[in-house]
PDB file of C-alpha atoms in Angstrom:
ATOM      1  CA  MET A 208     228.286 -22.760 126.998  1.00 42.00           C
ATOM      2  CA  LYS A 209     226.772 -26.153 127.850  1.00 43.00           C
ATOM      3  CA  THR A 210     223.243 -24.757 127.453  1.00 44.00           C
ATOM      4  CA  THR A 211     224.051 -23.397 123.989  1.00 43.00           C
ATOM      5  CA  ALA A 212     225.572 -26.724 122.875  1.00 42.00           C
ATOM      6  CA  LEU A 213     222.576 -28.660 124.237  1.00 41.00           C
ATOM      7  CA  THR A 214     220.131 -26.309 122.491  1.00 41.00           C
ATOM      8  CA  ALA A 215     222.021 -26.699 119.216  1.00 43.00           C
ATOM      9  CA  ALA A 216     222.052 -30.496 119.565  1.00 42.00           C
ATOM     10  CA  LEU A 217     218.319 -30.616 120.316  1.00 41.00           C
ATOM     11  CA  THR A 218     217.635 -28.350 117.335  1.00 43.00           C
ATOM     12  CA  LEU A 219     219.639 -30.682 115.066  1.00 44.00           C
ATOM     13  CA  VAL A 220     217.807 -33.770 116.393  1.00 43.00           C
ATOM     14  CA  ALA A 221     214.411 -32.075 116.009  1.00 46.00           C
ATOM     15  CA  GLY A 222     215.345 -30.911 112.508  1.00 48.00           C
ATOM     16  CA  ALA A 223     216.402 -34.421 111.510  1.00 45.00           C
ATOM     17  CA  ALA A 224     213.107 -35.830 112.814  1.00 48.00           C
ATOM     18  CA  LEU A 225     211.137 -33.262 110.836  1.00 55.00           C
ATOM     19  CA  ALA A 226     213.038 -34.121 107.664  1.00 64.00           C
ATOM     20  CA  GLU A 227     211.913 -37.764 107.667  1.00 89.00           C
ATOM     21  CA  PRO A 228     209.830 -38.823 104.655  1.00 95.00           C
ATOM     22  CA  VAL A 229     206.103 -39.129 105.348  1.00 96.00           C
ATOM     23  CA  ALA A 230     203.864 -41.872 103.945  1.00 98.00           C
ATOM     24  CA  TYR A 231     200.616 -40.596 102.416  1.00 98.00           C
ATOM     25  CA  ASP A 232     197.720 -42.808 101.309  1.00 98.00           C
ATOM     26  CA  LEU A 233     196.023 -41.844  98.075  1.00 98.00           C
ATOM     27  CA  ASP A 234     192.561 -40.368  98.605  1.00 98.00           C
ATOM     28  CA  THR A 235     190.596 -42.738  96.378  1.00 97.00           C
ATOM     29  CA  SER A 236     187.598 -40.385  96.286  1.00 97.00           C
ATOM     30  CA  HIS A 237     189.709 -37.565  94.805  1.00 97.00           C
ATOM     31  CA  SER A 238     192.091 -39.468  92.523  1.00 98.00           C
ATOM     32  CA  GLN A 239     191.454 -40.348  88.912  1.00 97.00           C
ATOM     33  CA  ILE A 240     193.169 -41.172  85.636  1.00 98.00           C
ATOM     34  CA  VAL A 241     191.723 -39.685  82.437  1.00 98.00           C
ATOM     35  CA  PHE A 242     192.863 -40.835  79.015  1.00 97.00           C
ATOM     36  CA  ASN A 243     192.102 -39.784  75.463  1.00 98.00           C
ATOM     37  CA  TYR A 244     192.854 -40.945  71.947  1.00 97.00           C
ATOM     38  CA  ASP A 245     192.055 -39.982  68.370  1.00 97.00           C
ATOM     39  CA  HIS A 246     189.141 -41.975  66.921  1.00 96.00           C
ATOM     40  CA  LEU A 247     189.590 -42.328  63.147  1.00 96.00           C
ATOM     41  CA  GLY A 248     190.333 -38.619  62.846  1.00 95.00           C
ATOM     42  CA  PHE A 249     186.687 -37.789  63.570  1.00 97.00           C
ATOM     43  CA  SER A 250     186.806 -37.215  67.319  1.00 97.00           C
ATOM     44  CA  THR A 251     188.837 -37.392  70.490  1.00 97.00           C
ATOM     45  CA  THR A 252     187.431 -40.075  72.757  1.00 96.00           C
ATOM     46  CA  TYR A 253     187.876 -39.871  76.536  1.00 97.00           C
ATOM     47  CA  GLY A 254     187.763 -42.405  79.328  1.00 97.00           C
ATOM     48  CA  MET A 255     188.585 -42.626  82.988  1.00 98.00           C
ATOM     49  CA  PHE A 256     189.809 -45.070  85.605  1.00 97.00           C
ATOM     50  CA  GLY A 257     189.044 -44.753  89.307  1.00 96.00           C
ATOM     51  CA  ASP A 258     189.319 -46.745  92.538  1.00 97.00           C
ATOM     52  CA  ILE A 259     193.021 -45.846  92.734  1.00 98.00           C
ATOM     53  CA  THR A 260     194.863 -46.956  95.854  1.00 98.00           C
ATOM     54  CA  GLY A 261     198.486 -46.506  96.786  1.00 98.00           C
ATOM     55  CA  VAL A 262     201.119 -44.736  98.822  1.00 98.00           C
ATOM     56  CA  ILE A 263     203.247 -41.669  98.207  1.00 98.00           C
ATOM     57  CA  THR A 264     206.295 -41.525 100.446  1.00 98.00           C
ATOM     58  CA  PHE A 265     206.998 -37.803 100.335  1.00 97.00           C
ATOM     59  CA  ASP A 266     210.279 -36.270 101.406  1.00 96.00           C
ATOM     60  CA  ALA A 267     209.672 -32.511 101.526  1.00 93.00           C
ATOM     61  CA  GLU A 268     213.362 -31.793 102.195  1.00 94.00           C
ATOM     62  CA  ASP A 269     214.598 -34.004  99.343  1.00 96.00           C
ATOM     63  CA  PRO A 270     211.745 -34.615  96.867  1.00 96.00           C
ATOM     64  CA  ALA A 271     214.027 -36.761  94.668  1.00 97.00           C
ATOM     65  CA  ALA A 272     214.102 -39.288  97.534  1.00 97.00           C
ATOM     66  CA  SER A 273     210.299 -39.626  97.450  1.00 97.00           C
ATOM     67  CA  SER A 274     208.468 -42.584  95.919  1.00 98.00           C
ATOM     68  CA  VAL A 275     205.025 -43.618  94.721  1.00 98.00           C
ATOM     69  CA  GLU A 276     203.148 -46.875  94.276  1.00 98.00           C
ATOM     70  CA  ALA A 277     199.631 -47.038  92.877  1.00 98.00           C
ATOM     71  CA  THR A 278     197.147 -49.703  91.772  1.00 98.00           C
ATOM     72  CA  PHE A 279     193.733 -49.571  90.159  1.00 97.00           C
ATOM     73  CA  PRO A 280     191.342 -52.165  88.724  1.00 95.00           C
ATOM     74  CA  VAL A 281     190.870 -52.281  84.954  1.00 93.00           C
ATOM     75  CA  ALA A 282     187.176 -52.883  85.671  1.00 91.00           C
ATOM     76  CA  SER A 283     186.880 -49.279  86.968  1.00 95.00           C
ATOM     77  CA  LEU A 284     187.013 -48.132  83.319  1.00 95.00           C
ATOM     78  CA  MET A 285     184.328 -45.648  82.230  1.00 96.00           C
ATOM     79  CA  THR A 286     184.030 -44.058  78.767  1.00 96.00           C
ATOM     80  CA  GLY A 287     180.451 -42.791  78.841  1.00 95.00           C
ATOM     81  CA  PHE A 288     179.161 -45.559  76.556  1.00 96.00           C
ATOM     82  CA  ALA A 289     178.427 -49.012  78.043  1.00 96.00           C
ATOM     83  CA  GLY A 290     179.032 -50.845  74.750  1.00 96.00           C
ATOM     84  CA  ARG A 291     182.515 -49.346  74.401  1.00 95.00           C
ATOM     85  CA  ASP A 292     183.301 -50.146  78.050  1.00 94.00           C
ATOM     86  CA  GLU A 293     182.304 -53.771  77.476  1.00 92.00           C
ATOM     87  CA  HIS A 294     184.454 -53.971  74.341  1.00 92.00           C
ATOM     88  CA  PHE A 295     187.476 -52.450  76.126  1.00 91.00           C
ATOM     89  CA  LEU A 296     187.076 -54.951  78.983  1.00 89.00           C
ATOM     90  CA  SER A 297     186.791 -57.893  76.565  1.00 88.00           C
ATOM     91  CA  GLY A 298     189.587 -60.123  75.313  1.00 84.00           C
ATOM     92  CA  ASP A 299     190.081 -57.726  72.356  1.00 85.00           C
ATOM     93  CA  PHE A 300     191.638 -55.224  74.764  1.00 87.00           C
ATOM     94  CA  PHE A 301     192.043 -55.437  78.533  1.00 85.00           C
ATOM     95  CA  GLY A 302     190.390 -58.776  79.254  1.00 77.00           C
ATOM     96  CA  ALA A 303     189.628 -57.533  82.767  1.00 59.00           C
ATOM     97  CA  GLU A 304     188.283 -60.946  83.730  1.00 60.00           C
ATOM     98  CA  GLY A 305     191.576 -62.525  82.659  1.00 62.00           C
ATOM     99  CA  ALA A 306     195.038 -62.753  84.118  1.00 61.00           C
ATOM    100  CA  ALA A 307     195.767 -59.025  84.535  1.00 78.00           C
ATOM    101  CA  PRO A 308     192.769 -57.342  86.188  1.00 88.00           C
ATOM    102  CA  GLU A 309     194.840 -54.573  87.805  1.00 93.00           C
ATOM    103  CA  VAL A 310     197.192 -51.848  86.640  1.00 96.00           C
ATOM    104  CA  THR A 311     200.172 -50.958  88.831  1.00 97.00           C
ATOM    105  CA  PHE A 312     202.775 -48.202  88.875  1.00 98.00           C
ATOM    106  CA  VAL A 313     205.929 -48.314  91.005  1.00 98.00           C
ATOM    107  CA  SER A 314     208.363 -45.405  90.823  1.00 98.00           C
ATOM    108  CA  THR A 315     212.024 -46.148  90.178  1.00 98.00           C
ATOM    109  CA  GLY A 316     213.411 -42.598  90.222  1.00 98.00           C
ATOM    110  CA  ILE A 317     212.516 -38.929  90.503  1.00 98.00           C
ATOM    111  CA  GLU A 318     214.225 -36.026  88.762  1.00 98.00           C
ATOM    112  CA  VAL A 319     213.263 -32.690  90.298  1.00 97.00           C
ATOM    113  CA  THR A 320     212.866 -30.107  87.514  1.00 98.00           C
ATOM    114  CA  GLY A 321     211.581 -27.074  89.428  1.00 97.00           C
ATOM    115  CA  ASP A 322     210.169 -25.849  92.750  1.00 95.00           C
ATOM    116  CA  THR A 323     206.948 -27.846  92.227  1.00 96.00           C
ATOM    117  CA  THR A 324     207.745 -30.061  89.226  1.00 98.00           C
ATOM    118  CA  ALA A 325     209.463 -33.391  88.658  1.00 98.00           C
ATOM    119  CA  LEU A 326     209.801 -36.233  86.203  1.00 98.00           C
ATOM    120  CA  ILE A 327     208.813 -39.474  87.936  1.00 98.00           C
ATOM    121  CA  THR A 328     210.103 -42.594  86.207  1.00 98.00           C
ATOM    122  CA  GLY A 329     208.508 -45.894  87.079  1.00 98.00           C
ATOM    123  CA  ASP A 330     207.397 -49.334  86.009  1.00 98.00           C
ATOM    124  CA  LEU A 331     203.847 -49.413  84.654  1.00 98.00           C
ATOM    125  CA  THR A 332     202.309 -52.879  84.481  1.00 96.00           C
ATOM    126  CA  LEU A 333     199.269 -52.865  82.215  1.00 93.00           C
ATOM    127  CA  ASN A 334     197.605 -55.882  80.620  1.00 90.00           C
ATOM    128  CA  GLY A 335     200.355 -58.073  82.076  1.00 90.00           C
ATOM    129  CA  VAL A 336     203.142 -56.084  80.372  1.00 93.00           C
ATOM    130  CA  THR A 337     205.642 -53.927  82.285  1.00 96.00           C
ATOM    131  CA  GLN A 338     207.221 -50.892  80.624  1.00 97.00           C
ATOM    132  CA  SER A 339     209.157 -47.936  82.005  1.00 98.00           C
ATOM    133  CA  VAL A 340     207.224 -44.661  81.754  1.00 98.00           C
ATOM    134  CA  VAL A 341     207.901 -41.063  82.770  1.00 98.00           C
ATOM    135  CA  LEU A 342     205.229 -38.970  84.481  1.00 98.00           C
ATOM    136  CA  ASP A 343     205.593 -35.201  84.044  1.00 98.00           C
ATOM    137  CA  THR A 344     204.421 -34.229  87.513  1.00 98.00           C
ATOM    138  CA  THR A 345     203.368 -31.038  89.312  1.00 98.00           C
ATOM    139  CA  LEU A 346     202.831 -30.640  93.051  1.00 97.00           C
ATOM    140  CA  ASN A 347     199.602 -28.629  93.060  1.00 97.00           C
ATOM    141  CA  GLN A 348     199.512 -28.008  96.768  1.00 96.00           C
ATOM    142  CA  GLN A 349     200.984 -29.154 100.058  1.00 96.00           C
ATOM    143  CA  GLY A 350     199.165 -27.898 103.115  1.00 96.00           C
ATOM    144  CA  THR A 351     196.421 -28.403 105.638  1.00 95.00           C
ATOM    145  CA  HIS A 352     193.156 -29.730 104.241  1.00 96.00           C
ATOM    146  CA  PRO A 353     190.480 -27.186 105.255  1.00 95.00           C
ATOM    147  CA  MET A 354     187.848 -29.838 106.097  1.00 94.00           C
ATOM    148  CA  GLU A 355     190.020 -32.697 107.378  1.00 94.00           C
ATOM    149  CA  ASN A 356     192.342 -30.339 109.308  1.00 95.00           C
ATOM    150  CA  LYS A 357     195.436 -32.438 108.582  1.00 95.00           C
ATOM    151  CA  PRO A 358     198.318 -32.363 106.092  1.00 96.00           C
ATOM    152  CA  TRP A 359     197.360 -33.067 102.494  1.00 97.00           C
ATOM    153  CA  LEU A 360     199.078 -33.337  99.110  1.00 97.00           C
ATOM    154  CA  GLY A 361     197.759 -32.848  95.577  1.00 98.00           C
ATOM    155  CA  PHE A 362     199.531 -33.773  92.336  1.00 98.00           C
ATOM    156  CA  ASN A 363     198.812 -33.724  88.608  1.00 98.00           C
ATOM    157  CA  ALA A 364     200.832 -35.747  86.109  1.00 98.00           C
ATOM    158  CA  THR A 365     200.766 -36.501  82.390  1.00 98.00           C
ATOM    159  CA  THR A 366     202.313 -39.049  80.074  1.00 98.00           C
ATOM    160  CA  THR A 367     201.710 -40.547  76.646  1.00 98.00           C
ATOM    161  CA  LEU A 368     201.541 -44.308  76.128  1.00 97.00           C
ATOM    162  CA  LEU A 369     201.485 -46.498  73.053  1.00 97.00           C
ATOM    163  CA  ARG A 370     198.649 -49.021  73.293  1.00 94.00           C
ATOM    164  CA  SER A 371     200.593 -51.497  71.209  1.00 94.00           C
ATOM    165  CA  ASP A 372     203.391 -51.592  73.827  1.00 95.00           C
ATOM    166  CA  TYR A 373     200.881 -53.269  76.147  1.00 93.00           C
ATOM    167  CA  GLY A 374     199.212 -55.636  73.690  1.00 90.00           C
ATOM    168  CA  LEU A 375     196.218 -53.284  73.287  1.00 91.00           C
ATOM    169  CA  GLY A 376     196.850 -52.136  69.711  1.00 91.00           C
ATOM    170  CA  MET A 377     193.655 -53.309  68.004  1.00 91.00           C
ATOM    171  CA  PHE A 378     192.588 -50.979  65.133  1.00 93.00           C
ATOM    172  CA  ALA A 379     195.870 -49.000  65.273  1.00 94.00           C
ATOM    173  CA  PRO A 380     196.857 -46.807  63.555  1.00 93.00           C
ATOM    174  CA  ALA A 381     193.315 -45.882  62.359  1.00 94.00           C
ATOM    175  CA  VAL A 382     192.401 -45.496  66.019  1.00 95.00           C
ATOM    176  CA  SER A 383     195.507 -43.811  67.395  1.00 96.00           C
ATOM    177  CA  ASP A 384     198.120 -45.959  69.043  1.00 97.00           C
ATOM    178  CA  GLU A 385     199.101 -42.964  71.201  1.00 97.00           C
ATOM    179  CA  VAL A 386     197.004 -42.425  74.300  1.00 97.00           C
ATOM    180  CA  GLU A 387     197.378 -39.258  76.352  1.00 98.00           C
ATOM    181  CA  VAL A 388     197.077 -39.921  80.087  1.00 98.00           C
ATOM    182  CA  ILE A 389     196.205 -37.259  82.682  1.00 98.00           C
ATOM    183  CA  ILE A 390     196.479 -38.155  86.371  1.00 98.00           C
ATOM    184  CA  SER A 391     195.185 -36.164  89.324  1.00 98.00           C
ATOM    185  CA  VAL A 392     195.578 -37.411  92.894  1.00 98.00           C
ATOM    186  CA  GLU A 393     195.207 -36.252  96.457  1.00 98.00           C
ATOM    187  CA  ALA A 394     196.897 -37.950  99.388  1.00 98.00           C
ATOM    188  CA  MET A 395     196.610 -37.892 103.188  1.00 97.00           C
ATOM    189  CA  PRO A 396     199.016 -39.055 105.914  1.00 96.00           C
ATOM    190  CA  GLN A 397     198.813 -42.731 106.790  1.00 95.00           C
ATOM    191  CA  GLU A 398     197.240 -43.401 110.170  1.00 86.00           C
TER     192      GLU A 398
END
């Protein structure tokens, strides 16, 4: 009887330890943010931000209790045309040399919508302005990385922003105010 009770207690303690949230660092080399917008009705223009750092605290047993924080420099902007990059980084838009050279996202809540999907609400600070946004998120994979041989996470997320909400509305509405944002990140356990 005592052995059975002890085994049950140890199982409960071990189970509780396994259920603890795990902190994962974003894999900067495999994380990016792609955006696109309508240019005067003639084309869809794309750009990308990189150098993303941050932490996902992932609770596999209760994903709604997870959290995410991420930061990236505005100066990591790439659109495929140096002149456009320079204009975007100027005072007309981001002013990357100015007072707000980084973009940050801090989650404030997670609503699980399916086995691998969730809506992550958070505060996005862009160009010195903070607005609440919702990321429609999918857990692509949770498993052992085949080359690193350790646990790994991969997520995709999308949202749509209004440039004008962040003081970046020059040329709107001719150049669309709406910007579609596509995020893809990988993350590894903190060491």
